[in-house]
XYZ file of C-alpha atoms in Angstrom:
662
model
C -107.724 -122.787 64.437
C -110.101 -121.976 61.641
C -110.770 -125.075 59.633
C -112.396 -124.836 56.226
C -115.697 -126.387 55.559
C -116.912 -129.924 55.361
C -119.207 -130.377 52.397
C -122.781 -131.410 52.970
C -123.462 -132.127 49.314
C -121.964 -134.483 46.772
C -118.655 -133.515 45.230
C -118.950 -132.886 41.499
C -115.483 -134.272 40.903
C -116.094 -137.387 42.968
C -119.807 -137.827 42.986
C -122.300 -140.448 41.879
C -121.125 -141.667 38.478
C -117.416 -140.984 38.858
C -117.157 -142.585 42.284
C -119.262 -145.581 41.260
C -117.240 -146.012 38.068
C -113.989 -145.777 40.030
C -115.307 -148.362 42.482
C -114.468 -151.734 40.898
C -115.811 -155.259 41.477
C -112.676 -156.010 43.533
C -113.494 -153.065 45.840
C -117.077 -154.262 46.363
C -115.869 -157.812 47.135
C -113.397 -156.463 49.729
C -116.103 -154.387 51.469
C -118.585 -157.311 51.556
C -115.954 -159.758 52.880
C -114.943 -157.207 55.496
C -118.521 -156.848 56.790
C -119.022 -160.632 56.926
C -115.740 -161.039 58.809
C -116.564 -158.287 61.339
C -119.988 -159.792 62.088
C -118.441 -163.258 62.467
C -115.853 -161.958 64.962
C -118.544 -160.031 66.857
C -120.822 -163.086 67.127
C -117.920 -165.415 68.041
C -116.742 -163.121 70.837
C -120.349 -162.673 72.071
C -120.843 -166.434 72.306
C -117.715 -166.946 74.417
C -118.145 -163.777 76.516
C -119.708 -163.588 79.979
C -122.699 -161.501 78.909
C -125.274 -162.575 81.462
C -124.204 -160.194 84.207
C -123.826 -156.435 84.426
C -120.072 -156.858 85.110
C -119.738 -159.224 82.143
C -121.685 -157.112 79.614
C -120.242 -153.754 80.643
C -116.684 -154.639 81.776
C -115.923 -157.709 79.610
C -115.874 -159.849 82.769
C -112.624 -158.124 83.920
C -110.707 -160.588 81.749
C -109.009 -158.533 79.005
C -105.272 -158.623 78.229
C -103.085 -155.561 77.584
C -103.018 -155.750 73.764
C -106.792 -155.687 73.060
C -107.157 -152.883 75.655
C -104.457 -150.773 73.947
C -105.871 -151.416 70.484
C -109.390 -150.579 71.705
C -108.229 -147.303 73.332
C -106.539 -146.319 70.067
C -109.358 -147.209 67.683
C -111.993 -145.649 69.969
C -110.108 -142.359 69.780
C -109.173 -142.397 66.076
C -112.656 -142.497 64.579
C -113.826 -141.301 61.187
C -113.875 -137.749 62.613
C -110.088 -138.038 62.868
C -109.715 -139.231 59.263
C -111.744 -136.313 57.913
C -110.882 -133.718 60.600
C -107.151 -134.311 61.153
C -106.342 -134.647 57.449
C -108.528 -131.632 56.585
C -107.002 -129.404 59.263
C -103.494 -130.496 58.219
C -104.303 -129.642 54.585
C -105.380 -126.151 55.709
C -102.789 -125.391 58.404
C -99.946 -127.920 58.441
C -98.508 -130.364 60.949
C -99.425 -128.633 64.246
C -102.717 -130.531 64.523
C -100.566 -133.647 65.045
C -99.901 -132.259 68.527
C -103.418 -133.389 69.441
C -102.273 -136.990 68.905
C -98.867 -136.791 70.596
C -100.209 -134.821 73.568
C -102.430 -137.837 74.429
C -99.431 -139.936 75.517
C -98.942 -138.202 78.913
C -102.606 -138.598 79.960
C -102.544 -142.240 78.767
C -99.669 -142.973 81.148
C -101.437 -141.024 83.918
C -104.472 -143.267 83.313
C -102.495 -146.481 83.865
C -100.267 -145.315 86.729
C -102.457 -142.850 88.684
C -106.173 -143.082 87.883
C -106.867 -146.785 87.216
C -105.227 -147.994 90.505
C -107.603 -145.704 92.426
C -110.665 -146.774 90.381
C -109.857 -150.490 90.826
C -109.184 -150.117 94.581
C -112.509 -148.260 94.892
C -114.286 -151.183 93.163
C -116.293 -149.047 90.726
C -117.826 -149.809 87.305
C -118.621 -146.221 86.242
C -116.853 -142.963 87.091
C -119.948 -141.181 88.455
C -120.161 -144.192 90.816
C -116.618 -143.324 91.970
C -117.711 -139.744 92.702
C -120.626 -141.080 94.764
C -118.268 -143.268 96.837
C -115.742 -140.455 97.215
C -118.164 -137.637 98.112
C -121.509 -139.248 99.009
C -124.862 -137.895 97.842
C -126.456 -138.397 94.444
C -126.383 -135.042 92.666
C -122.735 -135.346 91.512
C -123.312 -138.810 90.094
C -126.453 -137.807 88.194
C -124.917 -134.504 86.974
C -121.788 -136.164 85.577
C -123.787 -138.978 83.954
C -126.145 -136.575 82.196
C -123.272 -134.266 81.134
C -121.311 -137.240 79.757
C -124.319 -138.398 77.718
C -124.759 -134.837 76.332
C -121.051 -134.703 75.395
C -121.284 -138.113 73.682
C -124.261 -137.078 71.551
C -122.873 -133.619 70.649
C -119.252 -134.566 70.005
C -118.621 -138.255 69.507
C -121.781 -139.756 68.055
C -122.909 -136.904 65.810
C -119.509 -135.960 64.385
C -118.347 -139.535 63.788
C -121.566 -140.438 61.983
C -121.422 -137.278 59.898
C -117.745 -137.676 58.989
C -118.114 -141.383 58.214
C -121.241 -140.900 56.138
C -119.631 -137.962 54.281
C -116.619 -140.141 53.417
C -118.786 -143.005 52.146
C -121.047 -140.650 50.218
C -117.969 -138.962 48.684
C -116.321 -142.249 47.773
C -119.311 -144.378 46.721
C -121.929 -141.861 45.650
C -124.414 -143.507 48.051
C -127.172 -141.468 49.654
C -125.872 -139.962 52.924
C -128.713 -141.442 54.980
C -128.637 -144.888 53.359
C -124.913 -145.314 54.120
C -125.443 -144.089 57.694
C -128.413 -146.335 58.434
C -126.685 -149.445 57.034
C -123.577 -148.780 59.149
C -125.545 -148.034 62.304
C -127.651 -151.174 61.872
C -124.587 -153.452 61.672
C -122.908 -151.570 64.526
C -125.939 -151.795 66.805
C -126.457 -155.533 66.179
C -123.145 -156.600 67.619
C -123.003 -153.929 70.314
C -126.418 -154.984 71.614
C -125.771 -158.704 71.245
C -122.193 -158.800 72.502
C -121.529 -156.117 75.048
C -117.985 -154.927 75.720
C -116.208 -158.179 74.806
C -117.563 -157.953 71.242
C -116.588 -154.278 71.141
C -113.013 -154.941 72.325
C -112.356 -157.951 70.050
C -113.718 -156.176 66.950
C -111.688 -153.084 67.951
C -108.481 -155.142 67.756
C -109.338 -156.328 64.240
C -110.376 -152.850 63.092
C -107.270 -151.179 64.528
C -105.203 -153.565 62.412
C -107.222 -152.788 59.258
C -107.170 -149.016 59.919
C -103.412 -148.870 60.464
C -102.525 -151.126 57.496
C -104.895 -149.384 55.050
C -103.799 -145.907 56.118
C -100.099 -146.891 55.938
C -100.539 -148.177 52.372
C -102.096 -144.843 51.335
C -99.359 -142.927 53.177
C -96.587 -144.719 51.240
C -98.371 -144.240 47.890
C -98.856 -140.521 48.708
C -95.255 -139.967 49.838
C -93.981 -141.667 46.691
C -96.083 -139.284 44.551
C -94.704 -136.118 46.192
C -91.079 -137.250 46.590
C -91.111 -138.239 50.289
C -90.750 -135.747 53.156
C -88.423 -133.263 51.437
C -90.645 -133.313 48.341
C -93.723 -132.727 50.539
C -92.084 -129.669 52.135
C -91.347 -128.210 48.724
C -94.701 -129.050 47.064
C -96.880 -128.103 50.082
C -95.235 -124.687 50.321
C -96.081 -124.127 46.623
C -99.634 -125.573 46.826
C -101.575 -122.470 45.775
C -104.913 -122.670 43.903
C -105.145 -121.026 40.456
C -108.108 -118.842 41.486
C -107.494 -116.646 44.568
C -109.246 -113.776 46.391
C -107.550 -110.446 45.464
C -105.651 -108.504 48.149
C -105.622 -111.401 50.649
C -103.138 -114.087 51.645
C -105.658 -116.849 52.532
C -104.467 -118.954 49.598
C -100.858 -119.085 50.810
C -99.787 -122.114 52.885
C -98.716 -121.121 56.415
C -95.028 -120.245 56.791
C -94.946 -122.363 60.001
C -96.776 -125.318 58.392
C -94.005 -127.808 59.311
C -93.660 -126.683 62.956
C -95.624 -127.920 65.997
C -94.780 -124.923 68.202
C -96.480 -121.758 66.927
C -96.683 -118.156 68.072
C -98.541 -117.881 71.426
C -100.521 -114.815 70.260
C -101.002 -115.042 66.485
C -100.656 -118.810 65.934
C -103.688 -120.843 64.789
C -102.668 -123.402 67.458
C -100.611 -121.382 70.005
C -97.937 -123.548 71.642
C -98.916 -122.895 75.314
C -102.474 -123.924 74.420
C -101.233 -127.035 72.625
C -98.971 -128.087 75.512
C -100.992 -127.053 78.600
C -104.571 -126.259 77.557
C -104.868 -129.410 75.464
C -103.524 -131.490 78.372
C -106.573 -130.453 80.432
C -108.970 -131.656 77.718
C -106.851 -134.797 77.188
C -106.960 -135.626 80.929
C -110.754 -135.541 80.751
C -110.807 -137.637 77.573
C -108.378 -140.369 78.687
C -108.568 -140.424 82.506
C -112.070 -139.333 83.564
C -114.260 -140.253 80.583
C -116.289 -143.456 80.778
C -115.682 -144.388 77.114
C -111.897 -144.629 77.611
C -111.595 -145.670 81.246
C -114.071 -148.545 80.764
C -111.478 -150.174 78.470
C -108.799 -150.126 81.185
C -111.182 -151.238 83.948
C -111.854 -154.451 81.991
C -108.186 -155.525 82.453
C -107.309 -158.818 84.185
C -105.142 -156.910 86.647
C -103.337 -153.594 87.088
C -100.283 -154.663 85.035
C -102.519 -155.413 82.032
C -104.215 -152.011 82.445
C -100.786 -150.303 82.453
C -99.653 -152.391 79.473
C -102.793 -151.342 77.582
C -101.995 -147.658 78.250
C -98.406 -148.044 77.017
C -99.471 -149.969 73.894
C -102.110 -147.309 73.088
C -99.413 -144.649 73.604
C -97.117 -146.285 71.029
C -100.029 -146.552 68.593
C -100.802 -142.818 69.085
C -97.363 -141.946 67.663
C -98.492 -143.017 64.175
C -101.572 -140.911 63.201
C -99.329 -137.887 62.526
C -97.688 -139.938 59.762
C -100.714 -141.740 58.311
C -103.437 -139.067 58.794
C -101.865 -135.609 59.237
C -99.156 -135.856 56.564
C -101.470 -137.474 53.945
C -103.785 -134.469 54.459
C -100.854 -132.209 53.548
C -99.951 -134.495 50.611
C -103.540 -134.136 49.339
C -103.187 -130.335 49.261
C -99.803 -130.638 47.525
C -101.274 -132.892 44.803
C -104.718 -131.262 44.376
C -104.345 -127.568 45.375
C -107.198 -126.310 43.168
C -109.775 -128.508 44.941
C -108.409 -129.026 48.475
C -106.955 -125.502 48.927
C -109.692 -123.485 47.164
C -110.392 -120.052 48.711
C -112.781 -118.325 46.281
C -116.320 -118.883 47.690
C -117.854 -119.493 44.232
C -115.191 -122.035 43.254
C -115.444 -123.825 46.605
C -119.216 -124.025 46.297
C -118.808 -125.632 42.886
C -116.222 -128.154 44.162
C -117.738 -129.218 47.474
C -120.878 -127.172 48.095
C -119.399 -125.044 50.910
C -118.253 -121.433 50.490
C -115.629 -121.358 53.265
C -113.326 -124.008 51.778
C -112.952 -127.677 50.879
C -110.000 -128.901 52.948
C -112.131 -131.638 54.514
C -112.245 -133.537 51.226
C -108.445 -134.020 51.524
C -108.503 -137.653 52.686
C -111.416 -138.950 50.549
C -109.848 -137.234 47.498
C -106.554 -139.025 48.153
C -108.295 -142.415 48.480
C -110.298 -142.052 45.244
C -107.395 -140.692 43.183
C -104.424 -142.734 44.419
C -105.628 -146.137 45.637
C -105.531 -149.092 43.199
C -108.531 -151.460 42.762
C -109.174 -153.647 45.795
C -107.154 -151.364 48.060
C -109.727 -148.619 47.464
C -112.288 -151.063 48.883
C -109.927 -151.697 51.808
C -109.854 -147.974 52.594
C -113.659 -147.754 52.521
C -113.581 -150.713 54.922
C -111.104 -148.782 57.109
C -113.478 -145.817 57.267
C -116.362 -148.108 58.167
C -114.106 -149.706 60.791
C -113.233 -146.309 62.278
C -116.870 -145.224 62.395
C -118.173 -148.498 63.831
C -115.355 -148.722 66.374
C -116.062 -145.263 67.800
C -119.804 -145.812 67.788
C -119.773 -149.278 69.376
C -117.588 -147.951 72.201
C -119.766 -144.884 72.791
C -123.034 -146.832 72.579
C -121.773 -149.397 75.083
C -120.417 -146.824 77.539
C -123.532 -144.641 77.229
C -125.808 -147.557 78.069
C -123.536 -148.389 81.053
C -123.888 -144.825 82.382
C -127.631 -144.703 81.817
C -128.368 -148.085 83.399
C -126.088 -147.935 86.425
C -126.275 -144.215 87.261
C -129.692 -143.042 86.092
C -132.039 -146.057 85.728
C -131.066 -147.501 89.120
C -131.994 -144.160 90.718
C -135.502 -144.453 89.269
C -135.901 -148.225 89.797
C -134.059 -149.070 93.001
C -135.324 -152.684 93.055
C -134.491 -153.393 89.383
C -133.335 -156.963 88.751
C -130.144 -157.795 86.858
C -132.327 -159.023 83.964
C -134.172 -155.688 83.803
C -130.881 -153.731 83.815
C -129.521 -155.829 80.928
C -132.648 -155.261 78.795
C -132.817 -151.512 79.606
C -129.141 -151.157 78.556
C -129.892 -152.657 75.143
C -133.106 -150.636 74.638
C -131.185 -147.437 75.499
C -128.582 -148.329 72.844
C -131.400 -148.556 70.265
C -132.757 -145.158 71.385
C -129.259 -143.645 70.963
C -129.110 -145.049 67.411
C -132.416 -143.346 66.563
C -131.297 -140.016 68.126
C -128.034 -140.256 66.165
C -129.821 -140.645 62.822
C -132.175 -137.735 63.624
C -129.154 -135.575 64.608
C -127.379 -135.858 61.226
C -129.192 -132.845 59.627
C -128.164 -130.723 62.649
C -124.479 -131.584 62.196
C -124.804 -130.966 58.459
C -126.130 -127.438 58.955
C -124.507 -126.291 62.228
C -120.724 -125.921 62.232
C -120.359 -128.348 59.363
C -117.516 -126.180 58.112
C -115.390 -126.695 61.221
C -115.666 -130.371 62.077
C -112.391 -130.784 63.986
C -112.821 -127.379 65.654
C -116.370 -128.345 66.573
C -115.185 -131.545 68.324
C -112.255 -129.938 70.156
C -113.950 -126.686 71.124
C -117.018 -128.364 72.666
C -114.593 -130.500 74.681
C -112.725 -127.349 75.774
C -115.948 -125.656 76.936
C -117.535 -128.544 78.896
C -114.816 -130.950 80.034
C -112.238 -128.927 82.095
C -114.484 -128.761 85.229
C -114.748 -132.580 85.276
C -110.969 -132.973 84.829
C -110.360 -130.505 87.696
C -112.795 -132.341 89.980
C -111.298 -135.812 89.414
C -107.711 -134.605 89.933
C -108.656 -132.871 93.202
C -110.819 -135.841 94.299
C -107.882 -138.235 93.884
C -105.153 -136.054 95.418
C -106.769 -133.588 97.870
C -108.356 -134.980 101.067
C -109.986 -131.662 101.992
C -112.268 -131.560 98.929
C -115.879 -132.381 99.859
C -119.288 -132.758 98.177
C -120.505 -129.108 98.336
C -117.163 -127.913 96.926
C -117.264 -130.480 94.139
C -120.872 -129.710 93.194
C -120.624 -125.910 93.185
C -117.267 -126.031 91.393
C -118.835 -128.128 88.631
C -121.835 -125.798 88.444
C -119.658 -122.659 88.173
C -117.515 -124.299 85.473
C -120.568 -125.501 83.565
C -122.188 -122.030 83.506
C -118.983 -120.285 82.325
C -118.330 -123.000 79.698
C -121.905 -122.832 78.370
C -121.740 -119.028 78.026
C -118.570 -119.338 75.931
C -120.070 -122.197 73.883
C -123.261 -120.241 73.088
C -121.156 -117.202 72.079
C -118.869 -119.382 69.940
C -121.729 -120.803 67.902
C -123.629 -117.501 67.715
C -120.803 -115.839 65.743
C -119.281 -117.534 62.719
C -115.588 -117.162 61.886
C -114.959 -114.688 59.039
C -114.337 -115.953 55.485
C -111.268 -115.006 53.461
C -111.037 -111.208 53.114
C -113.793 -110.457 55.673
C -113.235 -108.360 58.794
C -113.391 -110.252 62.111
C -116.347 -108.678 63.980
C -116.511 -111.229 66.831
C -116.198 -110.104 70.507
C -112.647 -109.991 71.899
C -113.320 -112.982 74.197
C -113.799 -115.107 71.067
C -111.182 -113.797 68.641
C -108.416 -113.136 71.209
C -108.886 -116.096 73.615
C -108.171 -119.378 71.810
C -110.379 -122.273 72.921
C -107.313 -124.134 74.287
C -106.428 -121.098 76.447
C -110.053 -121.004 77.575
C -109.813 -124.675 78.654
C -106.851 -123.765 80.888
C -108.674 -120.738 82.369
C -111.828 -122.804 83.028
C -109.772 -125.566 84.685
C -108.166 -123.020 87.048
C -111.469 -121.276 87.811
C -113.251 -124.554 88.644
C -110.353 -125.690 90.893
C -110.458 -122.399 92.831
C -114.252 -122.627 93.403
C -113.997 -126.301 94.476
C -111.239 -125.535 97.015
C -112.864 -122.326 98.356
C -116.254 -123.950 98.985
C -114.611 -127.102 100.413
C -112.540 -125.116 102.941
C -115.680 -123.207 103.997
C -117.680 -126.406 104.692
C -117.047 -129.458 106.949
C -114.381 -131.963 105.840
C -115.110 -135.635 105.062
C -113.879 -137.925 107.921
C -110.536 -139.505 106.907
C -111.658 -143.100 107.589
C -114.325 -142.725 104.885
C -111.636 -142.032 102.245
C -109.858 -145.408 102.560
C -109.320 -146.969 99.124
C -110.725 -143.905 97.336
C -107.655 -141.673 96.889
C -104.072 -141.966 95.629
C -102.756 -141.734 99.228
C -105.230 -144.275 100.651
C -105.572 -146.793 97.802
C -103.719 -149.535 99.753
C -105.632 -148.959 102.986
C -108.705 -150.942 102.043
C -108.789 -153.923 104.406
C -108.773 -157.301 102.584
C -112.051 -159.168 102.624
C -112.124 -161.586 105.605
C -113.460 -165.038 104.761
C -115.136 -166.476 107.873
C -113.849 -169.885 108.943
C -116.130 -170.983 111.751
C -118.992 -168.533 111.318
C -122.563 -169.609 110.732
C -122.327 -168.340 107.166
C -119.641 -170.928 106.417
C -121.672 -173.832 107.884
C -123.882 -175.596 105.344
C -127.563 -175.411 106.209
C -129.301 -178.683 105.235
C -132.723 -177.025 104.854
C -131.286 -174.241 102.670
C -129.401 -176.807 100.530
C -132.598 -178.768 99.967
C -134.466 -175.551 99.033
C -131.674 -174.577 96.563
C -131.794 -178.058 94.968
C -135.574 -177.851 94.507
C -135.281 -174.318 92.979
C -132.457 -175.423 90.642
C -134.406 -178.477 89.503
C -137.554 -176.446 88.829
C -135.599 -173.758 86.910
C -133.877 -176.475 84.823
C -137.259 -177.990 84.085
C -138.589 -174.556 83.046
C -135.511 -174.024 80.826
C -136.138 -177.333 79.071
C -139.738 -176.273 78.283
C -138.836 -172.839 76.801
C -139.928 -172.306 73.161
C -137.113 -171.733 70.615
C -137.931 -168.024 70.122
C -137.549 -167.382 73.858
C -134.142 -169.106 73.916
C -132.959 -166.930 70.955
C -134.335 -163.767 72.616
C -132.582 -164.589 75.911
C -129.286 -165.281 74.116
C -129.528 -161.969 72.187
C -130.175 -160.049 75.400
C -127.343 -161.853 77.197
C -129.717 -163.363 79.760
C -128.643 -166.729 81.205
C -130.479 -169.661 79.611
C -129.271 -171.943 82.423
C -129.772 -171.297 86.167
C -126.975 -169.148 87.638
C -125.183 -170.588 90.691
C -125.458 -168.585 93.918
C -122.200 -167.551 95.608
C -121.529 -168.318 99.255
C -120.441 -165.346 101.432
C -116.847 -166.682 101.342
C -116.826 -166.936 97.532
C -118.383 -163.495 97.218
C -115.706 -161.990 99.512
C -112.898 -163.703 97.538
C -114.350 -162.441 94.228
C -114.636 -158.890 95.589
C -111.015 -159.054 96.795
C -109.837 -160.176 93.330
C -111.782 -157.410 91.544
C -110.415 -154.646 93.819
C -106.809 -155.916 94.019
C -104.065 -153.586 92.746
C -101.230 -155.997 93.466
C -98.685 -156.543 90.673
C -95.985 -159.150 90.061
C -92.612 -157.370 90.488
C -91.218 -158.420 87.067
C -94.300 -157.152 85.172
C -94.263 -153.923 87.153
C -90.645 -153.336 86.016
C -91.493 -154.216 82.369
C -94.401 -151.711 82.390
C -92.247 -148.964 83.938
C -89.390 -149.416 81.429
C -91.867 -149.467 78.493
C -93.454 -146.236 79.751
C -90.056 -144.484 80.077
C -89.108 -145.511 76.502
C -92.480 -144.230 75.251
C -91.979 -140.854 76.981
C -88.458 -140.542 75.552
C -89.752 -141.267 72.012
C -92.534 -138.715 72.466
C -90.150 -135.981 73.686
C -87.840 -136.668 70.721
C -90.722 -136.305 68.200
C -91.928 -133.033 69.802
C -88.366 -131.677 69.683
C -87.707 -132.840 66.097
C -90.930 -131.399 64.618
C -91.143 -128.461 67.062
């Protein structure tokens, strides 16, 4: 899929004066109220959250219900990159990009029914930690943590910041860096102060704002073009006045309203969209810390499943409120959004290859009434902040628990909490410094950039997790060398991809055959198969892991974990008078010290989530009971049935939509 360029300069038609003039007092009031409200919710949820422990800060105290989990999964995925990228790609190539949204529903159900039960039974906080329990050794855990952090910086953080800042710059005429820094500052404050509970509660609010704002714009847009039939007619005729002679780049695709496209010549070939994309989606939803962390914070397995189903229903909608509005934008403004002449495009948006990425901002500025325009800016800020808060939180979890604890084996809980917050600040700084790189490199193919990097680096991880959960014979050498082989092949393709740029309209395609003939979604499928073969070959050539060591760590053994035994007459259960007296003295002295703390120290400890009161110590019996509760995958029969029926209805709806738009 060749997606026209994202502008890195201001849009003459929408820039500085025009945007500022179009932005009324009502819009400014809406944006300000929105920011105040978001900060209030973030602070409120931080105050009532259990933030003083690693489990509390990083997993929301394992206390979340199904609806905030589902909303958080949805809003984490649909960031500002989706608003710019999905709408822009739809403007250029039609509805097929909506397959990226609907394809996510199968992996979401796999997350709730297959992956999360294994992760909960294994009692893990991060996914590299699961690999360590499953295979032993440290190199897998460190490799996957470092690779995940690289993927976050290259795909999620950089593209979301760039897309969000581009939207705000386009709409408000602000300086690109000023808008970015302001957003990142507000985002970082409540991520650092609140941990995952703040992230999940603000996600719920922002999902609501995103969906409502985008739906309003969708209805206004559909009314302008004459609803779906009118869109079909007007999109097919959306040709710019100035075209490149002897080419057909300016013509809308004949298959623009079909999801399933030619497997050889299609911009999104249907086997790639159905099978290749599923590989990348399995990594994204089932083996990626950012997403799985949401489900692991559930009260119990039924709530985790409910969150998956709810997120699945929410994923049905972006095709209607992001993809189709992108097509509406081309139908209404073909000269700007569908420009093909390099000189004209440069004049409109500063990029020679095309201006389809201005589709959504153009629609907001032109169609939204006063006040609602401010709401849509708030929606974009919500999308950006939601994605970033989730990635910042999950990145600090990975760094602290998988990398820092390797370096500092004796690190206290207090040290881990502070390091997590400092790492978040470092990520913010890296993100701001990375903006010029995203502006210059691949800025013309934002959605391609996000998806193709995922296709080059993620299939080996997806292959490893699937084999780890289902195949007993897979061992540590097989897993490690499989990942290494996949990483090398993926990196070679990625370096080639970004060494050759896609040809502009009318130019001959001089790229190597491996690039122009093998779509990145086909490559994801090939890489997945290659990695699986290497993992299995090396595993069968090396000693197997003893079966008793796999209890509670695989799909087949998840119920085998023996329940924690609480001793009745053991010495541990007998109170020790001397120990009790010692505990009382320590508690009294720590309370006395707490009373003497200066005000600035109390504020600092609250901000860092450190307990201001002494924390009670758990007896061995209490600790065993807590561990049993956190690793339990038991479900109440009636809720299990409700979840299963909801999932079947969701799958039926999804199949119907694929068939209808296929």
